[in-house]
Amino acid sequence: MATKWVYLFKEGNADMRNLLGGKGANLAEMTNLGLPVPQGFTITTEACTQYYEDGRKINDEIQGQIMEYIAKIEEINGKKFGDKENPLLVSVRSGARASMPGMMDTILNLGLNEDVVEVLAKKSGNPRWAWDCYRRFIQMFSDVVMEVGKKYFEELIDKMKEEKGVTQDVELDADDLKELANQFKAEYKAKIGEDFPSDPKVQLMEAIKAVFRSWDNPRANVYRRDNDIPYSWGTAVNVQPMAFGNMGETSGTGVAFTRDPATGEKKLMGEFLMNAQGEDVVAGVRTPQKIEQLAEVMPEVFEQFKGVCAKLENHYRDMQDMEFTIEDRKLYMLQTRNGKRTAQAALKIACDLVDEGMRTPQEAVAMIDPRNLDTLLHPQFDAKALKAATPMGKGLGASPGAACGKVVFTAEDAKEWGASGEKVVLVRLETSPEDIEGMKAAQGILTVRGGMTSHAAVVARGMGTCCVSGCGDIKMDEANKKFELAGKTFHEGDFISIDGSTGNIYEGIIPTVDATIAGEFGRIMAWADEFRKLKVRTNADTPADAKKARELGAEGIGLCRTEHMFFEADRIAAFREMICADTVEEREEALEKILPYQQGDFEKLYEALEGCPVTIRFLDPPLHEFVPTEEEDIEKLAKAQNKSVEDIKALIDSLHEFNPMMGHRGCRLAVTYPEIAKMQTKAVIRAAINVQKAHADWTVKPEIMIPLVCDIKELKFVKKVVVETADAEIAAAGANLQYEVGTMIEIPRAALTADEIANEADFFCFGTNDLTQMTFGFSRDDAGKFLDAYYDTKIFENDPFAKLDQTGVGKLMETAIKLGKPVNDKLHIGICGEHGGDPSSVEFCHKIGLDYVSCSPFRVPIARLAAAQAAIAESRQ
Ligand code: PEP
Ligand code: MG
């Protein structure tokens, strides 16, 4: 049977999201629920994939089916494309499986031409409305389909307003708008070299192509990468008869959430504009009214709308984000979806839904995006400093958090300044999807226009970036990069602070403090801990990091990078002496100086971990990072070593490596200088004995981890040094201490020979940073330089250093487990590369049966939640 590429709304349902996209599936579901939905059709995501496979063409079969379905909706709605009596106008909107707000294209009022506009004007008795639709359509079609910039049309509108001596669009009358439509068409012809298309079917096919094409636009590509949405999914296209919100004062349009998307509070939240079309609300061009005010403007419609909201929320058992239009007092639902929300709101809503009996704790845990938790852990303003500060202005608290930084006025500047380490607040009249990368780079976003559902607000919330929107008091001068607020002028580079919860704007710097987490966060985490099988440890090198990680629920240290313990001035001197030693004696002398530092640090780590496991990774420094480069430091070292400056310089030269990350590091250091491993073992064992003595109720059982092993004989060699030293220390202290010696698996050869290595290792820990580097052959420090080209060419969709490559690196991990486990049934296995805190990688680690993941302290809650979600997903299969 031929593939079905097109579905009427009534042919679908909510379970068909993969095929119909989120919007299409929900329009179908709302239709099935008997809600007032203008009846249209959805072109499937598969048709989008096919469009790309066919070289960006809609093939004849798909075009044929689209034509068939136009006829069907013409019949259902009693209107016809281009008809002189009852013309059909449609919206053409994207809709991927996962919602990507504002990332792809939409065209409204399609089907208008010179004849149709006259019919509409006559029939409605409202020529102003008809011409307004037409000029909007020309503008949108030109912009979205033909890529003629919006600004040319906006300039024409501004010119017209100036000529007429008015300030608002709504003050332009029918003749003005007719004149504008003509000017727009002339502009189109000047730019494109052809007449504006008048055949609705031609318009439709072009619009559908444009939506398919928008799947691959740069902002959509960035959004997908950030949100783990595969390129292969494609977008569906929804073609829906227009309901008109701009027919006069008895019409309007709006968006609403069934709960507050910023706090999660259970109350209807939304905005609407009378005599307007959808994009006016979201674009923040006019500041909308609060949804409650609809009760006064149109009480019966408001009551009906509230009923629809309740029905939808009960049906989906989640907070809904809806778009509606009122056409001449009649309500139409244009969209519903599970609303985007802040992390704080997500936790509250999930807990409330459990308390309201709508969701089980398992479902509550499964509905939270672990990546969002990050924002909860971000800094807030220091309460004292905040109390002392007086806001100089106020906008809407659109996305919580605190931001403090230098003012920049363009997304490009935000990106550039951000890349060079500056903290910036992006101040804009309003944001548009092109600004996404700049918004990402900024600490916070402040806009002059727009409500809680404006682009800036929605996108910032999704990203977890602090945002204050709609501060109308700001007098903006984007061209000259300055703005005025509260009688003061702010230039590029001036400091401001903004509070995304209250909407307050402050002059200067307000210090921030770490967030504290409690309440709903604790409840969700407790549930997550009940469901997950994976343990979650942390990568921590300092007692402070370890303490933070414990507070965030870490159950041990999975990686302590001991080389990171030597960056302080007094320590690095001793470390350099050790590196630059000529003889074993000299090296041992330097190591003697290092030992007390190490032992002290380890004691503090064991104390912080309160008897939980601590994995100490033996030295793994690329040596060049530690040798002095400044003349002064070189002289100091020469003096300490009793050597000439020239000698030290020669030694530094001899340490130079072409590929230091593949050079003299890891266990290779312990092989060449066993005395280093000896010193570290002494420090680990002595610290453990001391802490065990002080806390009889804890089990202090050090796990010594040998890095960068590629051959069993290497491990054997280093392990012998460790075991001999450790046993001698334990015997000398008369202690009874257990310890383990394990290895990192971070070289492909180690994974491939894991059956040999498991004979000598008490545990494996996947160092997926190096394992990725060596499996791909990409330098982990330099790959960024070419990865952008890989994203652009779709060779890669993600950075393999951030999201585990399950196909290749994952296969090596699975191989190592399969080979290692049967040889050593006590072998415990974890991961401590950056991937240990990435949700999709955590899920993979669960699937392949790891015992734990280890990640940086602030990612511990993310890993806990992701681990629980992996277990829940598995139990549902
Ligand atoms: C790794 O390689 O994954 C690892 C954790 O070690 P490092 O990043 O210190 O090389
Ligand atoms: Mg490594």
Coordinates of N, CA and C in Angstrom, one line a residue, residues 60 65 130 153 181 229 288 310 313 324 350 404 416 421 426 433 469 497 507 567 601 615 817:
D60 N 5.8 14.0 -6.1 CA 4.5 14.0 -6.7 C 3.5 13.3 -5.9
Q65 N -1.3 13.8 -2.5 CA -2.1 13.6 -1.3 C -2.5 14.9 -0.6
A130 N -9.9 42.8 6.3 CA -9.5 42.0 5.2 C -8.1 42.5 4.7
F153 N 9.4 45.6 5.2 CA 8.0 45.9 5.3 C 7.7 46.8 6.5
A181 N -0.6 47.0 1.3 CA -0.5 45.7 0.6 C 0.1 45.9 -0.8
I229 N 17.5 16.6 20.4 CA 16.5 16.2 19.5 C 17.2 15.8 18.2
P288 N 0.2 42.7 25.9 CA -1.1 42.2 26.0 C -1.7 42.3 27.4
A310 N -9.5 23.2 32.0 CA -9.7 22.1 33.0 C -9.7 20.7 32.3
E313 N -6.2 19.8 30.9 CA -5.3 19.5 32.0 C -5.6 18.1 32.6
F324 N -5.3 30.2 21.7 CA -6.7 30.2 21.3 C -7.0 31.5 20.5
A350 N 5.0 18.7 39.4 CA 5.0 17.2 39.5 C 4.5 16.7 40.9
C404 N 24.1 39.1 36.8 CA 24.8 40.3 37.0 C 25.9 40.3 35.9
E416 N 30.2 37.1 21.6 CA 31.7 37.4 21.6 C 32.3 37.7 23.0
G421 N 35.0 35.3 28.2 CA 34.9 35.1 29.7 C 34.2 36.2 30.4
L426 N 22.2 40.7 28.3 CA 21.8 41.2 26.9 C 20.5 42.0 27.0
P433 N 14.1 34.8 17.4 CA 14.8 33.5 17.4 C 16.3 33.6 16.9
S469 N 11.5 40.5 31.3 CA 10.9 41.0 30.0 C 10.0 42.2 30.3
S497 N 22.3 44.4 37.3 CA 21.9 43.2 37.9 C 20.4 43.0 37.7
E507 N 21.1 48.8 39.3 CA 22.3 49.4 38.8 C 23.5 48.7 39.4
F567 N 47.9 23.0 42.5 CA 47.9 24.3 41.7 C 48.3 25.5 42.6
D601 N 45.1 16.4 52.6 CA 44.0 16.6 51.7 C 43.1 15.3 51.7
T615 N 37.4 7.2 45.7 CA 38.4 6.7 44.7 C 39.5 7.8 44.5
I817 N 33.0 -4.7 29.7 CA 32.2 -5.3 30.8 C 32.0 -6.8 30.5

